[in-house]
Amino acid sequence: MTPNSKPMASTSLTSPMSRDEAINHVVNTDPRFAIAQTTLWGTPFTVFANAPDNLRTLLQEAAGNYPDRELLVYGEQRWSASQFASEVNRTAHMLVSELSVQPGDRVALAMRNYPEMPVLLMAIVSVGAVVVPLNAWWSGEELAFAISDSDVHLVFADGDRYLALCPHIDERSVTLVGVRDANSPLQYAELLSRSLDDSWPDVSIAPDDDFAVMYSSGSSGRPKGVLLTHRGAISSVHSWRMGKEVAALMDPQAAADQAEVPAFLVVTPLFHVTALHSVFLQGLALGAKLVLMYKWNAEEAAGIIQREQITRFVGVPTQSAELIQAAEKLEYSLDSLETIGAGGAKRPATQVLQLASQFPKASIATGWGMTETNSLGILLSGPEYVDNPDAAGRLTPPLQEMRIVDATGNQVSTGEVGELTVRSPANMRGYLNLPEETRDTLKDGWLYTGDLARVEESGLIYIVDRKKSIIIRGGENISCLEVEGALHQHPAIAEACVFPVPDERLGETVGAAVYLHEDSHADQTDISAFLKQRLAAFKVPDRIWFWHDPLPRGGTDKLDRKTLQRLCQNLDEE
């Protein structure tokens, strides 16, 4: 497809199709989603035959198809698609002329959700360089580790990240450019002011070139750099674009009722795949308005949704819960919302029903994906999710394959639990500087996710637990997620995280950290009595630690189970 070609709409049909019928119809009739076979790194894959070759082409298509449509909003600042593309291109030329960035160079971004983040990201990849988005919650030492690990020599940092980095890097080998409030001799705004060329960079970018190194949560040690290609990111974005066409064929009336121009609220950090891929890049492909939030605040988010007529909200489950409370307090209907999604963690089943009741016009949705899969994975939404709130969903078509395997790599039977493995061109190329970990995770194109799952006769997939998050108490296996699900049913509990506690007699017992809703009260006796009505006695936590603040989270915004386990045990030793 050429950059300025208009997308071809799927055939409009009045009668709803089944899911399989809709998938087949779109793949076979819409050239955008035609599929083909190719070999990548010695392994055969199904790929999109006519997808954009790279992320620069994705931006070119958006600017060509929707030049005057509002694309990016941050407070009072607004960019149309053509204005955003112009600023990206000026930044791209500045990177080359002022900072000598070459194709293949890695450039790090250390900042919160400022508009400079997506501009710089798209500029870096548009000149064939590789972006390294750093976790803005990391310490200076952690930031410096990723910079060294990824061999970065150029970093754009906002004020807090600039101060955190300065004591930990050698300025002779790493150039720091200040963004916004960073007091740096080199300033992004000043460099950009001298760059007037907004033409598209004339640099060749192959589909299988790297576009990013994104760091995983590293719960078992140091964060791991995940090597992601342009094809990988495009495969995810194009699969979601196709999903919109499939949904329209399955429910034509719901599609007809949707807003003409989608509007997405970006509430999670752009240094994670949830925000970067499934919100920003997907929104770019769909011509959506993308409204950035610098920092999460539920009441502020409710106000933005009301004011900007946001149609899509994707956040961690805690944010969805707080949005319910904010909407009630402010008496906002938020009826522009068409989708309320969850990413990063499993949503408690009770919250699914609450959201469906509070926002009846919205489709409540959940998603499973990984940094290693460019966020592509499993999705579930609408009435099927409300009816099956513990399910993860169904594999996103049409490129992915799935197997659930036992310890020897053999596929298990329907209904049996095993490790979830997925194969698609969206999978990572590997882990940076970690060949052994790459070999353990990628086998013949199959990515071993470390998640234990089962698939039912209905085709619904259930994520049971992390492979390494099973508590073995006196020979009995206990799922941390199962106990967490029961804890979340308690009306006083806002967040809960379950982990093993060493025990001389039983090997391990169940421990839990909980954070209560504001103005709520509960103690261990009350919670234990509540759980005994829902769980076998051996699954009820022997010890509960109560936290006065939200529970700590890891690099991908999931509850940091290992850190919580260590902190809680340290409290007992003090």
Coordinates of C-alpha atoms in Angstrom, one line a residue:
M1 CA 0.0 0.0 0.0
T2 CA 1.4 3.5 -0.9
P3 CA 1.6 6.0 1.9
N4 CA -1.3 8.1 0.6
S5 CA -3.6 5.3 -0.4
K6 CA -7.0 5.2 1.3
P7 CA -7.9 2.1 3.3
M8 CA -10.5 -0.2 1.7
A9 CA -13.5 -0.9 3.9
S10 CA -14.7 -4.5 4.4
T11 CA -17.9 -5.4 2.7
S12 CA -20.9 -4.1 4.7
L13 CA -23.3 -6.9 5.5
T14 CA -26.6 -6.6 7.4
S15 CA -26.6 -10.1 8.9
P16 CA -24.1 -10.8 11.7
M17 CA -21.4 -13.4 11.0
S18 CA -19.8 -15.9 13.3
R19 CA -16.3 -15.2 14.5
D20 CA -14.7 -17.7 12.1
E21 CA -16.9 -16.5 9.2
A22 CA -15.9 -12.9 9.8
I23 CA -12.2 -13.7 10.1
N24 CA -12.2 -15.7 6.8
H25 CA -14.3 -13.0 5.1
V26 CA -11.8 -10.2 6.0
V27 CA -8.7 -12.2 5.2
N28 CA -10.1 -13.2 1.8
T29 CA -11.8 -10.0 0.6
D30 CA -9.8 -7.1 2.1
P31 CA -6.4 -6.7 0.6
R32 CA -5.1 -4.9 3.7
F33 CA -5.3 -8.1 5.6
A34 CA -4.3 -10.7 3.0
I35 CA -1.9 -13.2 4.4
A36 CA 1.1 -15.0 3.0
Q37 CA 3.9 -17.4 4.2
T38 CA 7.5 -16.4 4.7
T39 CA 10.5 -17.7 6.5
L40 CA 12.1 -15.6 9.3
W41 CA 15.3 -16.7 11.1
G42 CA 14.9 -20.2 9.6
T43 CA 11.3 -20.6 10.8
P44 CA 8.1 -20.4 8.6
F45 CA 5.5 -17.8 9.7
T46 CA 2.2 -16.5 8.5
V47 CA 2.5 -12.7 7.7
F48 CA 0.4 -9.9 6.3
A49 CA 1.2 -9.6 2.6
N50 CA 0.4 -5.9 2.3
A51 CA 1.1 -4.4 5.7
P52 CA 3.3 -1.3 6.0
D53 CA 7.0 -2.3 5.8
N54 CA 7.9 -0.3 8.9
L55 CA 6.7 2.2 11.5
R56 CA 7.7 5.3 9.4
T57 CA 5.3 4.0 6.6
L58 CA 2.6 3.6 9.3
L59 CA 3.0 7.3 10.1
Q60 CA 3.1 8.3 6.5
E61 CA -0.2 6.5 5.9
A62 CA -1.8 8.3 8.9
A63 CA -0.6 11.7 7.8
G64 CA -1.7 11.0 4.2
N65 CA -5.2 9.6 5.1
Y66 CA -6.1 11.9 7.9
P67 CA -3.9 15.1 7.5
D68 CA -6.2 17.5 9.2
R69 CA -7.6 15.2 11.9
E70 CA -6.5 15.9 15.5
L71 CA -3.9 13.3 16.4
L72 CA -2.2 14.2 19.6
V73 CA -3.4 16.2 22.6
Y74 CA -1.5 17.1 25.8
G75 CA -3.2 19.7 28.0
E76 CA -3.8 22.7 25.8
Q77 CA -1.3 21.5 23.1
R78 CA -2.8 19.9 20.0
W79 CA -1.3 18.5 16.9
S80 CA -3.1 17.4 13.7
A81 CA -1.7 14.3 11.9
S82 CA 0.2 16.4 9.4
Q83 CA 1.6 18.7 12.2
F84 CA 2.7 15.7 14.2
A85 CA 4.4 14.2 11.1
S86 CA 6.1 17.5 10.4
E87 CA 7.5 17.7 13.9
V88 CA 8.6 14.0 13.8
N89 CA 10.4 14.7 10.5
R90 CA 12.1 17.9 11.8
T91 CA 13.2 15.9 14.8
A92 CA 14.5 13.1 12.6
H93 CA 16.7 15.5 10.5
M94 CA 17.9 17.1 13.8
L95 CA 19.0 13.7 15.1
V96 CA 21.1 13.1 12.0
S97 CA 22.5 16.7 11.5
E98 CA 23.0 17.8 15.1
L99 CA 23.6 14.5 16.9
S100 CA 25.1 12.3 14.2
V101 CA 22.5 9.4 14.7
Q102 CA 23.0 6.6 12.2
P103 CA 20.8 3.6 11.2
G104 CA 21.2 0.9 13.8
D105 CA 22.2 3.3 16.6
R106 CA 20.3 2.9 19.8
V107 CA 18.8 6.0 21.4
A108 CA 17.2 6.0 24.8
L109 CA 14.2 8.0 26.1
A110 CA 13.9 8.5 29.8
M111 CA 10.8 10.5 30.5
R112 CA 7.2 10.4 31.5
N113 CA 4.2 10.8 29.1
Y114 CA 5.3 14.1 27.6
P115 CA 4.4 14.7 23.9
E116 CA 8.1 14.7 23.2
M117 CA 8.1 11.0 23.9
P118 CA 6.0 9.9 20.9
V119 CA 7.6 12.5 18.6
L120 CA 11.1 11.4 19.5
L121 CA 10.2 7.7 19.3
M122 CA 8.8 8.0 15.8
A123 CA 11.7 10.2 14.7
I124 CA 14.3 7.7 16.0
V125 CA 12.7 4.8 14.2
S126 CA 12.2 6.9 11.0
V127 CA 15.9 7.3 10.5
G128 CA 16.5 3.6 11.0
A129 CA 17.8 3.9 14.5
V130 CA 16.5 1.8 17.5
V131 CA 14.6 3.4 20.3
V132 CA 15.2 2.3 23.9
P133 CA 12.3 3.5 26.1
L134 CA 13.5 3.4 29.7
N135 CA 11.3 2.9 32.7
A136 CA 10.7 6.3 34.3
W137 CA 10.2 4.7 37.7
W138 CA 13.6 3.2 37.8
S139 CA 16.4 4.5 40.0
G140 CA 19.5 6.2 38.4
E141 CA 21.4 3.0 38.8
E142 CA 18.8 0.9 37.0
L143 CA 18.6 3.5 34.2
A144 CA 22.3 3.4 33.9
F145 CA 22.3 -0.4 33.7
A146 CA 19.9 -0.4 30.7
I147 CA 22.0 2.4 29.0
S148 CA 25.1 0.3 29.4
D149 CA 23.4 -3.0 28.5
S150 CA 22.0 -1.6 25.3
D151 CA 25.1 0.3 24.3
V152 CA 23.3 3.6 24.2
H153 CA 25.4 6.8 23.6
L154 CA 22.5 9.3 23.3
V155 CA 19.7 9.8 25.9
F156 CA 16.8 12.2 25.9
A157 CA 15.7 12.8 29.5
D158 CA 13.2 15.0 31.4
G159 CA 14.1 16.7 34.6
D160 CA 13.8 14.0 37.2
R161 CA 15.4 11.3 35.0
Y162 CA 18.2 13.8 34.1
L163 CA 19.0 14.3 37.8
A164 CA 18.8 10.6 38.4
L165 CA 21.2 9.7 35.6
C166 CA 23.9 12.4 36.0
P167 CA 25.7 10.7 38.9
H168 CA 25.7 7.3 37.1
I169 CA 27.0 8.0 33.6
D170 CA 30.2 9.1 32.0
E171 CA 29.3 12.2 30.0
R172 CA 32.3 11.6 27.7
S173 CA 30.6 8.4 26.4
V174 CA 26.9 9.3 26.8
T175 CA 25.3 12.5 25.5
L176 CA 22.4 13.7 27.6
V177 CA 19.8 15.9 25.9
G178 CA 17.3 17.7 28.2
V179 CA 13.6 17.6 27.6
R180 CA 11.1 20.0 29.2
D181 CA 12.4 20.8 32.7
A182 CA 15.8 19.1 32.5
N183 CA 18.6 21.6 33.2
S184 CA 21.0 20.3 30.6
P185 CA 23.5 22.2 28.4
L186 CA 21.9 20.5 25.4
Q187 CA 18.1 21.1 25.1
Y188 CA 15.8 19.3 22.7
A189 CA 13.6 22.4 22.1
E190 CA 16.6 24.4 21.1
L191 CA 18.0 21.7 18.8
L192 CA 14.5 21.3 17.2
S193 CA 14.2 25.1 16.7
R194 CA 17.2 25.0 14.3
S195 CA 15.7 22.1 12.3
L196 CA 13.4 23.3 9.5
D197 CA 13.4 20.4 7.1
D198 CA 10.1 18.4 7.5
S199 CA 10.5 16.1 4.5
W200 CA 10.4 12.4 5.0
P201 CA 13.9 10.9 5.8
D202 CA 15.4 9.1 2.9
V203 CA 16.6 6.1 4.8
S204 CA 16.0 2.4 3.9
I205 CA 14.3 0.5 6.7
A206 CA 13.7 -3.3 6.2
P207 CA 10.7 -5.0 7.9
D208 CA 13.0 -7.2 10.0
D209 CA 15.2 -4.4 11.3
D210 CA 15.0 -3.7 15.0
F211 CA 12.8 -0.8 16.0
A212 CA 13.2 -1.0 19.8
V213 CA 14.9 -2.6 22.8
M214 CA 12.2 -2.7 25.5
Y215 CA 13.0 -3.9 29.0
S216 CA 10.9 -6.6 30.7
S217 CA 10.1 -6.5 34.4
G218 CA 13.0 -8.8 35.3
S219 CA 11.3 -10.3 38.3
S220 CA 14.0 -13.0 38.4
G221 CA 16.9 -10.6 38.3
R222 CA 18.1 -7.7 36.1
P223 CA 15.6 -6.5 33.5
K224 CA 16.0 -8.2 30.1
G225 CA 16.3 -6.1 26.9
V226 CA 13.7 -7.4 24.4
L227 CA 14.6 -7.0 20.8
L228 CA 11.6 -6.0 18.7
T229 CA 11.4 -5.5 15.0
H230 CA 9.3 -3.2 12.7
R231 CA 7.5 -6.3 11.4
G232 CA 6.8 -7.5 14.9
A233 CA 5.2 -4.2 15.9
I234 CA 3.3 -3.9 12.6
S235 CA 2.0 -7.5 12.9
S236 CA 0.4 -6.5 16.2
V237 CA -1.0 -3.2 15.1
H238 CA -2.4 -4.7 11.9
S239 CA -3.9 -7.7 13.8
W240 CA -5.8 -5.2 16.0
R241 CA -6.9 -3.2 12.9
M242 CA -8.3 -6.4 11.4
G243 CA -10.0 -7.1 14.7
K244 CA -12.0 -3.9 14.3
E245 CA -13.2 -5.2 10.9
V246 CA -14.1 -8.6 12.3
A247 CA -16.0 -7.1 15.2
A248 CA -18.1 -5.0 12.8
L249 CA -19.1 -8.1 10.8
M250 CA -20.0 -10.0 14.0
D251 CA -22.1 -7.1 15.3
P252 CA -23.0 -4.6 12.5
Q253 CA -25.3 -2.5 14.8
A254 CA -22.7 -2.0 17.5
A255 CA -20.2 -0.9 14.8
A256 CA -22.7 1.6 13.3
D257 CA -23.2 3.1 16.7
Q258 CA -19.5 3.9 17.2
A259 CA -18.1 7.4 16.9
E260 CA -16.8 8.3 13.5
V261 CA -13.4 9.3 14.9
P262 CA -12.0 7.2 17.8
A263 CA -10.4 8.9 20.8
F264 CA -8.0 7.1 23.0
L265 CA -6.8 8.1 26.5
V266 CA -3.2 7.2 27.2
V267 CA -3.1 6.6 30.9
T268 CA -0.3 4.0 31.3
P269 CA 3.4 4.8 30.5
L270 CA 4.5 4.9 26.9
F271 CA 7.6 2.9 27.9
H272 CA 5.4 -0.1 28.2
V273 CA 3.9 -2.1 25.3
T274 CA 0.3 -1.6 26.6
A275 CA 0.4 2.1 26.0
L276 CA 3.0 2.2 23.2
H277 CA 1.6 -0.6 21.0
S278 CA -2.1 -1.2 21.8
V279 CA -2.9 2.5 22.4
F280 CA -0.5 4.8 20.6
L281 CA 0.6 2.8 17.6
Q282 CA -2.9 1.3 17.1
G283 CA -4.4 4.7 17.5
L284 CA -2.0 6.1 14.9
A285 CA -3.1 3.3 12.5
L286 CA -6.8 4.0 13.1
G287 CA -6.6 7.8 12.8
A288 CA -7.6 8.2 16.4
K289 CA -7.2 11.2 18.7
L290 CA -4.6 10.3 21.3
V291 CA -4.8 12.2 24.6
L292 CA -1.8 11.9 26.8
M293 CA -1.9 11.9 30.6
Y294 CA 1.4 12.8 32.3
K295 CA 0.4 11.0 35.5
W296 CA -2.6 9.0 36.6
N297 CA -5.3 10.8 38.5
A298 CA -8.8 9.2 38.4
E299 CA -10.8 12.4 38.7
E300 CA -8.6 14.2 36.1
A301 CA -9.0 11.2 33.8
A302 CA -12.8 11.3 34.2
G303 CA -12.7 15.0 33.3
I304 CA -10.7 14.4 30.2
I305 CA -13.0 11.5 29.1
Q306 CA -16.0 13.8 29.5
R307 CA -14.3 16.9 27.8
E308 CA -12.5 15.1 24.9
Q309 CA -15.3 12.5 24.3
I310 CA -12.8 9.6 24.8
T311 CA -14.0 6.3 23.3
R312 CA -11.3 3.9 24.4
F313 CA -9.8 3.6 27.9
V314 CA -7.1 0.9 28.6
G315 CA -5.5 0.8 32.0
V316 CA -4.4 -1.6 34.8
P317 CA -7.4 -2.9 36.9
T318 CA -6.7 -0.5 39.7
Q319 CA -7.3 2.4 37.3
S320 CA -10.6 1.0 36.1
A321 CA -11.7 0.6 39.8
E322 CA -10.7 4.2 40.6
L323 CA -12.5 5.4 37.4
I324 CA -15.7 3.9 38.7
Q325 CA -15.3 5.8 42.0
A326 CA -14.4 9.1 40.2
A327 CA -17.3 8.9 37.8
E328 CA -19.7 8.4 40.7
K329 CA -18.2 11.2 42.8
L330 CA -18.3 13.7 39.9
E331 CA -21.6 12.4 38.6
Y332 CA -20.2 11.9 35.1
S333 CA -21.8 9.3 32.9
L334 CA -18.7 9.0 30.6
D335 CA -21.1 7.6 28.0
S336 CA -18.7 8.4 25.2
L337 CA -16.7 5.3 26.3
E338 CA -17.0 2.5 23.8
T339 CA -14.3 0.2 25.2
I340 CA -12.9 -0.1 28.8
G341 CA -9.9 -2.4 28.5
A342 CA -7.4 -3.9 31.0
G343 CA -3.8 -4.7 30.4
G344 CA -0.8 -5.5 32.5
A345 CA -2.7 -7.6 35.1
K346 CA -5.8 -9.8 35.4
R347 CA -8.9 -7.9 36.3
P348 CA -10.9 -9.2 39.4
A349 CA -14.1 -10.9 38.3
T350 CA -16.2 -8.7 40.5
Q351 CA -14.8 -5.6 38.8
V352 CA -16.0 -6.8 35.4
L353 CA -19.6 -6.8 36.6
Q354 CA -19.2 -3.4 38.3
L355 CA -17.8 -1.9 35.1
A356 CA -20.6 -3.4 32.9
S357 CA -23.2 -2.0 35.4
Q358 CA -21.6 1.4 35.7
F359 CA -20.9 1.9 32.0
P360 CA -23.6 0.0 30.1
K361 CA -22.8 1.6 26.7
A362 CA -19.2 0.4 26.9
S363 CA -17.7 -3.0 25.9
I364 CA -15.7 -4.2 28.8
A365 CA -12.5 -5.9 27.6
T366 CA -9.4 -7.7 28.8
G367 CA -6.1 -8.5 27.1
W368 CA -3.1 -10.7 27.6
G369 CA 0.2 -9.9 25.9
M370 CA 3.9 -9.6 26.7
T371 CA 6.7 -7.3 25.9
E372 CA 8.1 -10.3 24.1
T373 CA 5.1 -10.5 21.8
N374 CA 4.9 -6.8 20.9
S375 CA 1.7 -6.9 23.2
L376 CA -0.1 -9.2 20.7
G377 CA -1.8 -12.1 22.4
I378 CA -5.3 -12.9 23.7
L379 CA -8.4 -10.7 23.8
L380 CA -11.9 -10.9 25.2
S381 CA -14.7 -8.3 25.3
G382 CA -18.4 -7.6 25.5
P383 CA -21.0 -10.0 26.8
E384 CA -18.7 -13.0 26.4
Y385 CA -16.3 -11.4 28.9
V386 CA -19.0 -10.5 31.3
D387 CA -20.3 -14.1 31.2
N388 CA -16.7 -15.5 31.6
P389 CA -14.9 -12.9 33.7
D390 CA -12.1 -15.3 34.8
A391 CA -11.2 -16.1 31.1
A392 CA -8.3 -14.4 29.3
G393 CA -10.0 -14.7 25.9
R394 CA -9.2 -16.0 22.5
L395 CA -6.1 -15.8 20.4
T396 CA -6.0 -12.7 18.2
P397 CA -6.2 -13.7 14.5
P398 CA -4.9 -14.3 11.9
L399 CA -1.1 -14.6 12.4
Q400 CA -0.8 -16.3 15.8
E401 CA -0.5 -20.0 16.6
M402 CA -0.9 -21.4 20.1
R403 CA 0.1 -24.6 21.9
I404 CA -0.3 -25.5 25.6
V405 CA 2.5 -27.9 26.5
D406 CA 3.7 -30.0 29.4
A407 CA 7.2 -30.1 30.9
T408 CA 8.5 -32.2 28.0
G409 CA 7.1 -29.9 25.3
N410 CA 4.2 -32.1 24.3
Q411 CA 0.8 -30.5 23.8
V412 CA -1.7 -31.2 26.6
S413 CA -5.3 -32.2 26.1
T414 CA -8.2 -29.7 26.2
G415 CA -8.9 -28.6 29.7
E416 CA -5.5 -29.6 31.0
V417 CA -3.1 -27.1 32.4
G418 CA 0.3 -26.5 30.7
E419 CA 2.7 -23.7 29.6
L420 CA 1.3 -21.4 27.1
T421 CA 3.4 -21.1 23.9
V422 CA 2.7 -18.8 21.0
R423 CA 4.2 -18.4 17.5
S424 CA 3.8 -15.4 15.3
P425 CA 6.0 -12.7 13.5
A426 CA 5.1 -10.4 16.4
N427 CA 7.3 -12.4 18.7
M428 CA 10.6 -10.8 19.8
R429 CA 13.8 -11.5 17.9
G430 CA 15.5 -12.4 21.2
Y431 CA 16.9 -11.0 24.4
L432 CA 19.7 -8.6 24.1
N433 CA 23.1 -10.0 25.2
L434 CA 21.4 -13.1 26.6
P435 CA 21.8 -16.0 24.2
E436 CA 21.0 -18.7 26.7
E437 CA 17.8 -17.0 27.9
T438 CA 16.8 -16.5 24.3
R439 CA 17.3 -20.3 23.5
D440 CA 15.3 -21.2 26.6
T441 CA 12.4 -18.9 25.6
L442 CA 12.3 -19.2 21.8
K443 CA 12.3 -22.7 20.3
D444 CA 11.5 -23.3 16.6
G445 CA 9.7 -20.0 16.6
W446 CA 7.6 -20.8 19.6
L447 CA 7.8 -18.4 22.5
Y448 CA 7.5 -20.1 25.9
T449 CA 5.6 -17.5 27.9
G450 CA 6.1 -18.9 31.4
D451 CA 2.3 -18.6 31.9
L452 CA 0.3 -21.7 32.9
A453 CA -2.9 -21.9 31.0
R454 CA -5.7 -24.2 29.8
V455 CA -8.1 -24.0 26.9
E456 CA -11.7 -25.2 27.2
E457 CA -14.0 -26.9 24.6
S458 CA -15.5 -23.4 24.0
G459 CA -12.1 -22.2 22.8
L460 CA -11.7 -19.8 25.7
I461 CA -8.3 -19.6 27.1
Y462 CA -7.7 -19.3 30.9
I463 CA -4.4 -18.1 32.3
V464 CA -4.1 -20.1 35.5
D465 CA -0.8 -18.7 36.9
R466 CA 2.8 -17.9 36.3
K467 CA 4.8 -21.0 35.9
K468 CA 7.1 -19.8 38.7
S469 CA 4.3 -18.5 40.9
I470 CA 2.9 -21.8 42.3
I471 CA 3.0 -22.3 46.0
I472 CA 3.7 -25.9 47.0
R473 CA 2.3 -26.4 50.5
G474 CA 2.9 -29.8 51.9
G475 CA 2.7 -31.3 48.4
E476 CA -0.4 -29.3 47.4
N477 CA -0.1 -26.9 44.5
I478 CA -1.7 -23.5 45.2
S479 CA -2.3 -20.9 42.4
C480 CA -1.4 -17.4 43.6
L481 CA -3.9 -16.0 41.1
E482 CA -6.7 -18.1 42.5
V483 CA -6.1 -16.8 46.0
E484 CA -5.7 -13.3 44.8
G485 CA -9.1 -13.6 42.9
A486 CA -10.8 -14.6 46.2
L487 CA -9.1 -11.8 48.1
H488 CA -10.4 -9.3 45.5
Q489 CA -13.9 -10.4 46.2
H490 CA -13.7 -8.9 49.7
P491 CA -15.3 -5.5 49.6
A492 CA -12.6 -3.8 51.7
I493 CA -9.6 -4.9 49.5
A494 CA -8.4 -2.7 46.7
E495 CA -5.3 -4.7 45.8
A496 CA -3.9 -8.1 46.8
C497 CA -0.8 -10.0 46.0
V498 CA -0.1 -13.6 47.1
F499 CA 3.3 -15.3 47.4
P500 CA 5.0 -18.3 49.1
V501 CA 6.4 -18.0 52.6
P502 CA 9.1 -20.5 53.6
D503 CA 8.0 -23.0 56.3
E504 CA 10.1 -25.7 58.0
R505 CA 7.3 -28.2 58.2
L506 CA 5.3 -27.7 55.0
G507 CA 8.0 -26.3 52.8
E508 CA 5.9 -23.3 51.9
T509 CA 2.7 -21.6 53.2
V510 CA 0.6 -18.9 51.7
G511 CA 1.3 -15.2 52.4
A512 CA -0.5 -12.2 51.1
A513 CA -0.1 -8.4 51.0
V514 CA -3.3 -6.3 50.8
Y515 CA -4.1 -2.7 50.4
L516 CA -7.6 -1.6 51.5
H517 CA -10.0 0.8 49.9
E518 CA -10.0 4.3 51.5
D519 CA -12.1 4.4 54.6
S520 CA -12.4 0.6 54.7
H521 CA -11.5 -1.6 57.6
A522 CA -10.6 -5.3 57.8
D523 CA -8.2 -7.5 59.8
Q524 CA -6.7 -11.0 59.2
T525 CA -9.5 -12.7 61.2
D526 CA -12.2 -11.1 59.1
I527 CA -10.4 -11.8 55.8
S528 CA -9.6 -15.4 56.7
A529 CA -13.2 -16.1 57.7
F530 CA -14.3 -14.6 54.3
L531 CA -11.8 -16.7 52.4
K532 CA -12.8 -20.0 54.1
Q533 CA -16.2 -19.7 52.5
R534 CA -14.5 -19.6 49.1
L535 CA -11.3 -21.6 49.2
A536 CA -10.0 -24.8 50.6
A537 CA -8.5 -24.3 54.1
F538 CA -5.0 -25.0 52.9
K539 CA -5.2 -22.1 50.4
V540 CA -6.2 -19.5 53.0
P541 CA -3.1 -17.2 53.7
D542 CA -1.4 -18.1 57.0
R543 CA -0.1 -14.5 57.2
I544 CA -1.5 -11.2 55.8
W545 CA 0.5 -8.0 55.7
F546 CA -1.6 -4.8 55.5
W547 CA -0.1 -1.9 53.4
H548 CA -1.0 1.8 53.9
D549 CA -0.1 2.6 50.2
P550 CA -0.8 0.9 46.9
L551 CA 1.3 -2.2 46.4
P552 CA 4.6 -1.9 44.6
R553 CA 4.7 -2.8 40.9
G554 CA 7.5 -4.0 38.6
G555 CA 8.7 -2.6 35.3
T556 CA 5.6 -3.6 33.3
D557 CA 3.2 -2.3 35.9
K558 CA 2.4 -5.8 37.3
L559 CA 2.4 -6.3 41.0
D560 CA 6.0 -7.1 42.0
R561 CA 5.5 -10.4 43.7
K562 CA 9.1 -11.1 44.5
T563 CA 9.7 -7.6 46.0
L564 CA 6.6 -7.8 48.1
Q565 CA 7.6 -11.2 49.4
R566 CA 11.0 -9.9 50.4
L567 CA 9.6 -6.7 52.0
C568 CA 7.0 -8.5 54.0
Q569 CA 9.4 -11.1 55.3
N570 CA 11.9 -8.3 56.2
L571 CA 9.1 -6.6 58.2
D572 CA 8.8 -9.7 60.4
E573 CA 12.5 -9.8 60.9
E574 CA 12.8 -6.2 62.2

